[in-house]
């Protein structure tokens, strides 16, 4: 609690050498001119440690909401909704594992049950096509089934369609807020350096990954 | 040996005590310290050190717990009210109050959302940084229609103090010479996006009385030598301000007023000190200090000073006054008029409208602009034909759809992924911020039985929007839709909404200024009519809400009040 005058003035004490913080503060001293500032910001160790860490082996065990089989199914759905192209897809960045964790911690029971029921629905429709599960269908059949669900066509109704749209939102959130989604598929600039109201855009340019802290 | 800034126990009689460390408290401390006053700033919450305690800063979503969302259990147990604030999230949650420890009630049938920032720096760390002067029509409004009392000041009384605080704080904006929105001392404005410029031009043609201007905001778009000497640099357009800004690019207590105050060597800070009440000396008719309950261990202590500035936020300041009772002031100190707690106001953000903008496919922007645009109140002149009193400003901004909009479309697979990758349509929206009439009935009071964990009576709110506010928001939605359609936008939709008072976090009134001690708490210098060495300079002192974001006026009123208080002390009238 004790501190002296100097520490709350501009020349605060030098803290950390953590790499991302160094990047963040690049150019800081130059901008300040004569004022000696140095590296001023602590790393966010707690937050980083608690962030969801993508895993390659979560398919071997039950998750927090989904059992092993449901995770395998969800992974397959992720890979169909956002497949690998010249960048990794949703399954490769463990979006299924992220959704399991995120639904458990930050969503309502109702949301969790919606996704559970949807997974059951998808498998039961696969069974009606003579397969014993969705993942045993051919790639073409899987794509076809999810497309019908996405459009609420054939055996799917509009409520089921809306539920699938919700799952697509979870997949998109998981993917586009992942490091790969934000920085490789889309564009992310942690410290833009200023705002320019007009820059050229052509159709092949990726969109910005974020507009700020809250979106 | 260096003097210690942070103190706990002290028997010293300070020259001034400032209760609160937010926008108003920070300014009071700076101005007193720079005038040679030994100043004690009292803060109910813990210390947040500039830079080192911005623990959520510059952390991309994938490195944040729950990608920026907050865990259910934490929200349910600690932030059930605070979660209503748009700025509440994983990177900011530690800066919001803990609702479990900060209970309050609302009169049955009423609602009030009370958002709290109880730490060093207060809501100066969490504010949205929009900064506008009040105009002559605003100061005249109560007098003209009879709601509320007449402001005891006019623009001529405060304009030099606006300039004083603006030069130090750094306000970006464009000079516009508008009849009711005086220009500030400006740093360059943020740039508009191409579709915004086009809509501005269209509005100028269709509605010359309704200019669309760049938002005025407390960001260093081009820092002056003074700002650089404070350790502040240019805004980097991250738009992550609420997590804290180590660049000091937006005005906060930590970035701007606290370093200036600390530099004088006259500043002391008592953190974790919840003010219970003021100590009143009936013989001298002066407040001589404050009673404090320790935020953590609930022990009691007292601090003493010759002058006391209450800058504890609108509700917080009035709560302290109400809880300071004595034989002479049984209904709250400085409340001989009986209006303490009354005329509570907020701004009414209950109208939205938006639409699609055709074209501009080859246009984009870079950086994340921490401000939108503003259409200043075009109803500043009273007009009985309008059907409601006062008016509203319209906030505005364009954006180009990204993944969060495009994810909703039909589709799967490569095609879906590639569509989301590309920028979508341009959209443009308007939202209202309306004036709320000052009404005696809208009030806060101390709950007769319920207390918080520090033993301080809880607040009970009794605040309602009335027909005037509702008609105004319906008009705002109608006008917004009409203007967007006229400007050629497609798929325009809009509506008035029903969010409760308080959620704009512009609480104002409850210890209003005025010329008449029988109907007001404070005089034209924010000084108590009843007790000469007691001042309240935050939003509690407002006579009307106007439509402008009020923080800049907190700064100017506070700096002006300190200047006055110091002169009164010198003249031995305090």
Short mmCIF file of C-alpha atoms in Angstrom, two decimals, chain B residues 130-571:
data_model
loop_
_atom_site.label_atom_id
_atom_site.label_comp_id
_atom_site.label_asym_id
_atom_site.label_seq_id
_atom_site.Cartn_x
_atom_site.Cartn_y
_atom_site.Cartn_z
CA UNK B 130 -17.31 11.97 -24.66
CA UNK B 131 -16.78 15.61 -23.70
CA UNK B 132 -19.13 18.50 -24.45
CA UNK B 133 -19.63 21.95 -22.99
CA UNK B 134 -23.07 23.03 -21.87
CA UNK B 135 -24.53 25.92 -23.83
CA UNK B 136 -26.49 29.03 -22.93
CA UNK B 137 -29.82 27.40 -23.82
CA UNK B 138 -28.99 24.55 -21.44
CA UNK B 139 -28.34 26.91 -18.53
CA UNK B 140 -31.59 28.75 -19.34
CA UNK B 141 -33.79 25.67 -19.78
CA UNK B 142 -35.15 25.32 -16.24
CA UNK B 143 -35.95 29.01 -16.00
CA UNK B 144 -37.86 28.97 -19.28
CA UNK B 145 -40.21 26.05 -18.66
CA UNK B 146 -40.24 26.03 -14.87
CA UNK B 147 -39.03 22.46 -14.31
CA UNK B 148 -36.26 22.49 -11.73
CA UNK B 149 -34.66 25.68 -10.46
CA UNK B 150 -32.66 28.19 -12.43
CA UNK B 151 -28.97 27.39 -12.77
CA UNK B 152 -27.11 30.07 -10.80
CA UNK B 153 -24.45 30.21 -13.54
CA UNK B 154 -24.27 30.89 -17.26
CA UNK B 155 -21.65 30.12 -19.91
CA UNK B 156 -19.74 33.33 -19.13
CA UNK B 157 -19.18 32.06 -15.59
CA UNK B 158 -17.73 28.76 -16.63
CA UNK B 159 -16.18 29.15 -20.10
CA UNK B 160 -12.69 29.99 -18.89
CA UNK B 161 -12.80 26.96 -16.61
CA UNK B 162 -13.84 24.74 -19.48
CA UNK B 163 -10.77 26.03 -21.34
CA UNK B 164 -8.60 25.46 -18.30
CA UNK B 165 -9.55 21.80 -17.93
CA UNK B 166 -9.65 21.09 -21.66
CA UNK B 167 -6.08 22.23 -22.25
CA UNK B 168 -4.85 19.92 -19.50
CA UNK B 169 -7.10 16.95 -20.23
CA UNK B 170 -6.80 17.04 -24.03
CA UNK B 171 -10.08 17.10 -25.94
CA UNK B 172 -10.30 16.12 -29.60
CA UNK B 173 -13.00 17.62 -31.76
CA UNK B 174 -13.86 20.01 -34.56
CA UNK B 175 -14.70 23.70 -34.27
CA UNK B 176 -18.28 24.12 -35.39
CA UNK B 177 -19.55 27.49 -34.05
CA UNK B 178 -22.89 25.97 -33.11
CA UNK B 179 -25.51 28.04 -31.29
CA UNK B 180 -25.88 25.72 -28.31
CA UNK B 181 -22.79 23.55 -28.25
CA UNK B 182 -19.83 25.81 -27.54
CA UNK B 183 -16.52 24.71 -29.03
CA UNK B 184 -13.80 23.46 -26.73
CA UNK B 185 -10.05 23.96 -26.85
CA UNK B 186 -9.56 21.24 -29.40
CA UNK B 187 -6.93 18.76 -30.45
CA UNK B 188 -7.67 17.51 -33.98
CA UNK B 189 -10.87 15.47 -34.37
CA UNK B 190 -10.86 11.78 -35.23
CA UNK B 191 -11.46 11.13 -38.90
CA UNK B 192 -14.85 10.20 -40.26
CA UNK B 193 -15.21 7.13 -42.44
CA UNK B 194 -16.15 7.70 -46.09
CA UNK B 195 -19.84 6.72 -45.70
CA UNK B 196 -20.08 8.93 -42.61
CA UNK B 197 -18.78 11.87 -44.63
CA UNK B 198 -21.34 11.13 -47.31
CA UNK B 199 -24.22 10.97 -44.81
CA UNK B 200 -22.99 14.15 -43.13
CA UNK B 201 -23.10 15.89 -46.53
CA UNK B 202 -26.55 14.51 -47.25
CA UNK B 203 -27.88 15.66 -43.88
CA UNK B 204 -26.32 19.11 -44.43
CA UNK B 205 -28.35 19.38 -47.61
CA UNK B 206 -31.62 17.98 -46.16
CA UNK B 207 -31.42 19.27 -42.58
CA UNK B 208 -29.14 22.29 -42.38
CA UNK B 209 -30.25 22.86 -38.77
CA UNK B 210 -29.08 19.39 -37.77
CA UNK B 211 -25.34 19.18 -38.34
CA UNK B 212 -23.59 15.85 -37.89
CA UNK B 213 -20.20 16.37 -36.27
CA UNK B 214 -17.33 14.19 -35.10
CA UNK B 215 -17.70 13.13 -31.48
CA UNK B 216 -15.73 15.23 -29.02
CA UNK B 217 -13.68 13.03 -26.84
CA UNK B 218 -10.96 13.18 -24.18
CA UNK B 219 -8.35 11.44 -26.34
CA UNK B 220 -4.95 12.72 -27.36
CA UNK B 221 -5.19 12.72 -31.14
CA UNK B 222 -2.17 15.01 -31.16
CA UNK B 223 -0.64 15.43 -27.72
CA UNK B 224 0.69 18.85 -26.76
CA UNK B 225 4.03 19.35 -25.02
CA UNK B 226 2.08 19.56 -21.78
CA UNK B 227 0.53 16.15 -22.34
CA UNK B 228 3.87 14.59 -23.25
CA UNK B 229 5.38 16.07 -20.12
CA UNK B 230 2.63 14.29 -18.17
CA UNK B 231 3.82 10.99 -19.66
CA UNK B 232 0.92 10.77 -22.10
CA UNK B 233 1.15 9.96 -25.77
CA UNK B 234 -1.03 9.82 -28.86
CA UNK B 235 -4.09 7.58 -28.96
CA UNK B 236 -3.22 4.31 -30.69
CA UNK B 237 -6.84 3.60 -31.72
CA UNK B 238 -7.07 0.25 -29.98
CA UNK B 239 -10.57 1.07 -28.64
CA UNK B 240 -9.87 -1.00 -25.56
CA UNK B 241 -9.95 2.04 -23.29
CA UNK B 242 -12.02 0.57 -20.47
CA UNK B 243 -9.31 -1.98 -19.73
CA UNK B 244 -6.98 0.92 -18.94
CA UNK B 245 -4.58 2.78 -21.22
CA UNK B 246 -0.86 2.70 -20.49
CA UNK B 247 -0.33 5.31 -23.19
CA UNK B 248 -2.34 7.70 -21.05
CA UNK B 249 -4.04 8.57 -24.31
CA UNK B 250 -7.42 9.14 -22.74
CA UNK B 251 -8.05 11.36 -19.76
CA UNK B 252 -8.33 9.59 -16.45
CA UNK B 253 -7.38 10.53 -12.93
CA UNK B 254 -4.40 8.19 -13.25
CA UNK B 255 -3.17 9.54 -16.56
CA UNK B 256 -3.74 13.22 -16.02
CA UNK B 257 -4.79 14.80 -12.73
CA UNK B 258 -3.10 12.45 -10.27
CA UNK B 259 0.42 12.83 -11.72
CA UNK B 260 -0.03 16.62 -11.69
CA UNK B 261 -1.22 16.55 -8.08
CA UNK B 262 1.50 14.13 -6.98
CA UNK B 263 4.21 16.23 -8.59
CA UNK B 264 3.55 19.05 -6.13
CA UNK B 265 4.41 16.88 -3.14
CA UNK B 266 1.17 18.07 -1.49
CA UNK B 267 -0.95 15.02 -2.24
CA UNK B 268 -1.81 12.26 0.17
CA UNK B 269 -4.23 9.47 -0.56
CA UNK B 270 -6.21 7.40 1.93
CA UNK B 271 -7.36 4.37 -0.05
CA UNK B 272 -9.80 1.74 1.22
CA UNK B 273 -11.50 4.45 3.26
CA UNK B 274 -15.28 4.33 3.02
CA UNK B 275 -16.64 7.67 4.18
CA UNK B 276 -19.42 7.10 6.68
CA UNK B 277 -20.25 10.74 7.39
CA UNK B 278 -18.92 14.23 7.81
CA UNK B 279 -17.95 15.56 11.24
CA UNK B 280 -19.83 18.78 11.92
CA UNK B 281 -18.91 21.35 14.53
CA UNK B 282 -22.07 23.21 15.46
CA UNK B 283 -20.20 25.94 17.37
CA UNK B 284 -18.23 27.09 14.36
CA UNK B 285 -20.75 25.88 11.77
CA UNK B 286 -17.96 24.13 9.89
CA UNK B 287 -17.30 20.58 8.84
CA UNK B 288 -14.02 19.61 10.41
CA UNK B 289 -13.41 16.15 9.07
CA UNK B 290 -14.79 12.81 7.99
CA UNK B 291 -15.55 9.52 9.69
CA UNK B 292 -14.25 6.59 7.72
CA UNK B 293 -14.84 2.84 7.90
CA UNK B 294 -11.99 0.74 6.58
CA UNK B 295 -13.02 -0.98 3.35
CA UNK B 296 -11.34 -4.22 4.38
CA UNK B 297 -11.25 -4.65 8.16
CA UNK B 298 -14.23 -2.35 8.93
CA UNK B 299 -12.28 -0.45 11.61
CA UNK B 300 -13.11 3.21 12.13
CA UNK B 301 -10.89 6.26 11.77
CA UNK B 302 -11.19 9.99 11.20
CA UNK B 303 -9.48 12.54 8.99
CA UNK B 304 -9.49 16.30 9.44
CA UNK B 305 -9.23 19.34 7.18
CA UNK B 306 -10.09 23.00 6.87
CA UNK B 307 -12.06 22.62 3.65
CA UNK B 308 -13.99 19.56 2.47
CA UNK B 309 -14.84 18.78 -1.14
CA UNK B 310 -17.34 15.98 -1.65
CA UNK B 311 -16.66 14.42 -5.07
CA UNK B 312 -17.88 10.91 -4.39
CA UNK B 313 -20.17 10.63 -7.45
CA UNK B 314 -23.71 11.94 -7.61
CA UNK B 315 -25.30 9.20 -5.53
CA UNK B 316 -22.24 8.65 -3.34
CA UNK B 317 -21.88 12.30 -2.40
CA UNK B 318 -25.53 12.72 -1.48
CA UNK B 319 -25.46 9.46 0.48
CA UNK B 320 -22.64 10.89 2.60
CA UNK B 321 -24.50 14.16 3.20
CA UNK B 322 -27.70 12.30 4.09
CA UNK B 323 -25.88 10.09 6.54
CA UNK B 324 -24.26 13.09 8.28
CA UNK B 325 -26.91 14.06 10.78
CA UNK B 326 -26.75 16.36 13.78
CA UNK B 327 -29.12 18.35 15.95
CA UNK B 328 -28.97 21.21 13.51
CA UNK B 329 -29.23 19.00 10.43
CA UNK B 330 -31.44 16.05 11.38
CA UNK B 331 -32.25 15.31 7.70
CA UNK B 332 -28.72 15.39 6.37
CA UNK B 333 -25.99 17.95 6.56
CA UNK B 334 -26.38 21.13 4.51
CA UNK B 335 -30.02 20.19 3.96
CA UNK B 336 -31.85 23.12 5.54
CA UNK B 337 -33.75 23.43 2.25
CA UNK B 338 -35.02 19.84 2.34
CA UNK B 339 -34.23 19.21 -1.34
CA UNK B 340 -31.27 16.89 -0.68
CA UNK B 341 -31.78 13.64 -2.60
CA UNK B 342 -34.43 15.11 -4.88
CA UNK B 343 -34.33 15.99 -8.58
CA UNK B 344 -32.31 12.91 -9.50
CA UNK B 345 -31.73 12.66 -13.25
CA UNK B 346 -29.98 10.46 -15.79
CA UNK B 347 -29.81 10.60 -19.56
CA UNK B 348 -32.37 8.66 -21.49
CA UNK B 349 -30.80 6.36 -24.09
CA UNK B 350 -34.01 4.81 -25.27
CA UNK B 351 -34.17 5.19 -29.01
CA UNK B 352 -32.21 3.40 -31.71
CA UNK B 353 -32.40 3.32 -35.50
CA UNK B 354 -30.15 1.95 -38.22
CA UNK B 355 -30.00 1.05 -41.86
CA UNK B 356 -27.78 -0.21 -44.68
CA UNK B 357 -25.64 2.08 -46.80
CA UNK B 358 -25.33 1.21 -50.47
CA UNK B 359 -21.92 1.33 -52.10
CA UNK B 360 -18.51 2.18 -50.68
CA UNK B 361 -17.42 -1.41 -51.42
CA UNK B 362 -13.87 -0.22 -52.02
CA UNK B 363 -13.70 1.72 -48.77
CA UNK B 364 -12.40 0.50 -45.43
CA UNK B 365 -10.73 2.00 -42.38
CA UNK B 366 -7.80 1.12 -40.21
CA UNK B 367 -7.55 1.31 -36.45
CA UNK B 368 -10.42 1.14 -34.02
CA UNK B 369 -11.83 4.61 -33.46
CA UNK B 370 -12.76 5.12 -29.81
CA UNK B 371 -15.56 7.56 -30.63
CA UNK B 372 -18.62 7.90 -32.78
CA UNK B 373 -20.27 10.95 -34.31
CA UNK B 374 -22.76 13.32 -32.74
CA UNK B 375 -25.79 15.20 -33.96
CA UNK B 376 -26.16 17.88 -31.28
CA UNK B 377 -29.58 18.56 -29.81
CA UNK B 378 -31.61 20.31 -32.52
CA UNK B 379 -34.49 21.03 -30.12
CA UNK B 380 -32.52 23.42 -27.93
CA UNK B 381 -35.08 26.18 -28.47
CA UNK B 382 -38.35 25.52 -26.62
CA UNK B 383 -41.38 25.00 -28.84
CA UNK B 384 -44.83 24.24 -27.39
CA UNK B 385 -45.90 22.60 -30.66
CA UNK B 386 -43.37 19.81 -30.13
CA UNK B 387 -45.53 18.07 -27.53
CA UNK B 388 -42.70 17.51 -25.04
CA UNK B 389 -40.14 19.63 -23.23
CA UNK B 390 -36.38 19.72 -23.86
CA UNK B 391 -34.59 17.61 -26.43
CA UNK B 392 -32.03 14.99 -27.30
CA UNK B 393 -28.74 14.56 -29.10
CA UNK B 394 -28.18 11.68 -31.47
CA UNK B 395 -25.03 9.61 -31.31
CA UNK B 396 -24.08 8.07 -34.63
CA UNK B 397 -21.56 5.87 -36.36
CA UNK B 398 -20.99 3.73 -39.40
CA UNK B 399 -19.39 0.33 -39.46
CA UNK B 400 -18.69 -2.29 -42.05
CA UNK B 401 -20.00 -5.73 -41.21
CA UNK B 402 -17.45 -8.22 -39.99
CA UNK B 403 -17.65 -11.86 -38.92
CA UNK B 404 -19.98 -11.08 -36.05
CA UNK B 405 -22.66 -9.86 -38.48
CA UNK B 406 -21.90 -12.22 -41.35
CA UNK B 407 -21.94 -15.40 -39.28
CA UNK B 408 -25.75 -15.31 -39.26
CA UNK B 409 -26.13 -16.00 -42.96
CA UNK B 410 -27.10 -19.38 -44.39
CA UNK B 411 -24.33 -21.63 -45.58
CA UNK B 412 -21.55 -24.01 -44.63
CA UNK B 413 -18.09 -24.89 -45.70
CA UNK B 414 -15.57 -23.12 -47.87
CA UNK B 415 -18.09 -20.76 -49.40
CA UNK B 416 -19.42 -19.74 -45.97
CA UNK B 417 -15.90 -19.27 -44.61
CA UNK B 418 -14.85 -17.15 -47.59
CA UNK B 419 -17.93 -14.94 -47.36
CA UNK B 420 -17.28 -14.27 -43.68
CA UNK B 421 -13.68 -13.43 -44.44
CA UNK B 422 -14.73 -10.50 -46.61
CA UNK B 423 -16.06 -7.24 -45.27
CA UNK B 424 -19.83 -7.01 -45.65
CA UNK B 425 -22.29 -4.15 -46.02
CA UNK B 426 -21.78 -0.74 -44.54
CA UNK B 427 -24.30 0.14 -41.86
CA UNK B 428 -25.09 3.37 -40.06
CA UNK B 429 -27.02 3.95 -36.85
CA UNK B 430 -28.37 6.71 -34.66
CA UNK B 431 -29.13 6.48 -30.96
CA UNK B 432 -30.67 9.14 -28.74
CA UNK B 433 -29.41 10.61 -25.53
CA UNK B 434 -32.30 12.59 -24.16
CA UNK B 435 -32.68 15.14 -21.43
CA UNK B 436 -34.56 13.98 -18.33
CA UNK B 437 -36.63 16.61 -16.57
CA UNK B 438 -35.65 17.51 -13.02
CA UNK B 439 -38.57 16.42 -10.84
CA UNK B 440 -38.89 16.60 -7.08
CA UNK B 441 -40.47 13.11 -7.03
CA UNK B 442 -37.42 11.45 -8.58
CA UNK B 443 -35.26 10.84 -5.59
CA UNK B 444 -32.87 8.75 -3.54
CA UNK B 445 -33.19 8.32 0.21
CA UNK B 446 -31.56 6.35 2.99
CA UNK B 447 -33.31 3.08 3.65
CA UNK B 448 -34.87 3.19 7.15
CA UNK B 449 -33.50 -0.22 8.20
CA UNK B 450 -31.17 -1.83 5.63
CA UNK B 451 -27.45 -1.18 5.92
CA UNK B 452 -24.40 -2.24 3.93
CA UNK B 453 -21.47 -4.13 5.39
CA UNK B 454 -19.82 -0.88 6.50
CA UNK B 455 -22.89 -0.03 8.55
CA UNK B 456 -23.99 2.71 6.19
CA UNK B 457 -27.72 2.93 5.35
CA UNK B 458 -28.48 1.59 1.89
CA UNK B 459 -29.92 3.80 -0.81
CA UNK B 460 -33.49 3.37 -1.93
CA UNK B 461 -34.22 4.82 -5.37
CA UNK B 462 -37.57 6.14 -6.45
CA UNK B 463 -37.03 7.26 -10.02
CA UNK B 464 -39.29 7.02 -13.05
CA UNK B 465 -39.33 8.18 -16.59
CA UNK B 466 -42.55 10.03 -17.23
CA UNK B 467 -44.62 10.82 -20.27
CA UNK B 468 -42.27 13.62 -21.31
CA UNK B 469 -39.30 11.26 -21.57
CA UNK B 470 -41.38 8.65 -23.36
CA UNK B 471 -42.77 11.07 -25.94
CA UNK B 472 -39.26 12.40 -26.50
CA UNK B 473 -37.87 8.94 -27.23
CA UNK B 474 -40.75 8.12 -29.55
CA UNK B 475 -39.99 11.33 -31.40
CA UNK B 476 -36.28 10.44 -31.49
CA UNK B 477 -37.03 7.06 -33.07
CA UNK B 478 -39.41 8.66 -35.57
CA UNK B 479 -36.99 11.46 -36.52
CA UNK B 480 -34.06 9.03 -36.76
CA UNK B 481 -35.96 6.71 -39.09
CA UNK B 482 -37.13 9.64 -41.18
CA UNK B 483 -33.64 11.10 -41.52
CA UNK B 484 -32.00 7.78 -42.36
CA UNK B 485 -34.60 7.06 -45.03
CA UNK B 486 -34.28 10.57 -46.44
CA UNK B 487 -30.51 10.11 -46.64
CA UNK B 488 -31.05 7.08 -48.84
CA UNK B 489 -30.32 4.26 -46.40
CA UNK B 490 -31.99 0.90 -47.01
CA UNK B 491 -33.70 -1.51 -44.64
CA UNK B 492 -34.11 1.24 -42.07
CA UNK B 493 -35.55 0.18 -38.76
CA UNK B 494 -35.76 1.83 -35.37
CA UNK B 495 -37.71 1.91 -32.15
CA UNK B 496 -37.93 3.45 -28.72
CA UNK B 497 -36.80 1.14 -25.94
CA UNK B 498 -37.40 0.89 -22.19
CA UNK B 499 -34.13 0.60 -20.36
CA UNK B 500 -34.29 1.80 -16.77
CA UNK B 501 -32.89 5.09 -15.47
CA UNK B 502 -29.31 4.87 -14.22
CA UNK B 503 -27.95 2.77 -17.06
CA UNK B 504 -26.62 5.81 -18.94
CA UNK B 505 -24.33 6.23 -15.88
CA UNK B 506 -24.98 9.96 -16.03
CA UNK B 507 -26.59 10.32 -12.60
CA UNK B 508 -27.15 14.02 -11.91
CA UNK B 509 -28.84 16.24 -9.34
CA UNK B 510 -29.77 15.46 -5.69
CA UNK B 511 -27.69 18.30 -4.17
CA UNK B 512 -28.45 21.01 -6.65
CA UNK B 513 -26.96 24.45 -6.99
CA UNK B 514 -29.17 27.49 -6.88
CA UNK B 515 -29.40 31.12 -5.86
CA UNK B 516 -31.97 30.53 -3.14
CA UNK B 517 -30.81 28.67 0.00
CA UNK B 518 -34.43 27.73 0.63
CA UNK B 519 -34.64 25.65 -2.55
CA UNK B 520 -31.08 24.50 -3.18
CA UNK B 521 -28.14 22.90 -1.41
CA UNK B 522 -25.23 24.69 -3.08
CA UNK B 523 -24.56 28.20 -4.31
CA UNK B 524 -23.20 29.12 -7.73
CA UNK B 525 -19.69 28.05 -6.68
CA UNK B 526 -20.75 24.58 -5.49
CA UNK B 527 -20.43 25.77 -1.91
CA UNK B 528 -22.99 24.72 0.67
CA UNK B 529 -25.42 27.53 1.47
CA UNK B 530 -25.46 26.31 5.06
CA UNK B 531 -21.82 25.49 5.76
CA UNK B 532 -19.11 27.67 4.17
CA UNK B 533 -16.26 25.11 4.12
CA UNK B 534 -18.32 22.33 2.49
CA UNK B 535 -18.44 21.91 -1.29
CA UNK B 536 -20.00 19.33 -3.61
CA UNK B 537 -18.66 19.59 -7.17
CA UNK B 538 -19.70 16.41 -8.95
CA UNK B 539 -22.91 15.59 -10.81
CA UNK B 540 -24.96 15.96 -7.62
CA UNK B 541 -24.74 19.72 -8.09
CA UNK B 542 -26.52 19.81 -11.46
CA UNK B 543 -29.80 21.71 -11.83
CA UNK B 544 -30.72 20.09 -15.14
CA UNK B 545 -29.27 17.25 -17.15
CA UNK B 546 -29.13 18.94 -20.56
CA UNK B 547 -28.28 16.32 -23.19
CA UNK B 548 -24.49 16.53 -23.14
CA UNK B 549 -22.30 13.91 -21.51
CA UNK B 550 -21.64 15.66 -18.21
CA UNK B 551 -18.05 14.79 -17.24
CA UNK B 552 -16.40 17.83 -18.82
CA UNK B 553 -18.72 20.02 -16.76
CA UNK B 554 -17.75 18.12 -13.59
CA UNK B 555 -14.15 19.04 -14.35
CA UNK B 556 -14.86 22.71 -15.02
CA UNK B 557 -17.17 23.18 -12.02
CA UNK B 558 -14.62 21.50 -9.76
CA UNK B 559 -11.66 23.58 -10.91
CA UNK B 560 -13.74 26.73 -10.59
CA UNK B 561 -14.92 25.79 -7.10
CA UNK B 562 -11.36 25.16 -5.89
CA UNK B 563 -10.25 28.54 -7.22
CA UNK B 564 -13.14 30.15 -5.37
CA UNK B 565 -12.56 28.20 -2.16
CA UNK B 566 -8.88 29.13 -2.05
CA UNK B 567 -9.77 32.81 -2.51
CA UNK B 568 -12.41 32.57 0.21
CA UNK B 569 -9.90 30.98 2.56
CA UNK B 570 -7.41 33.74 1.78
CA UNK B 571 -10.12 36.31 2.50
#
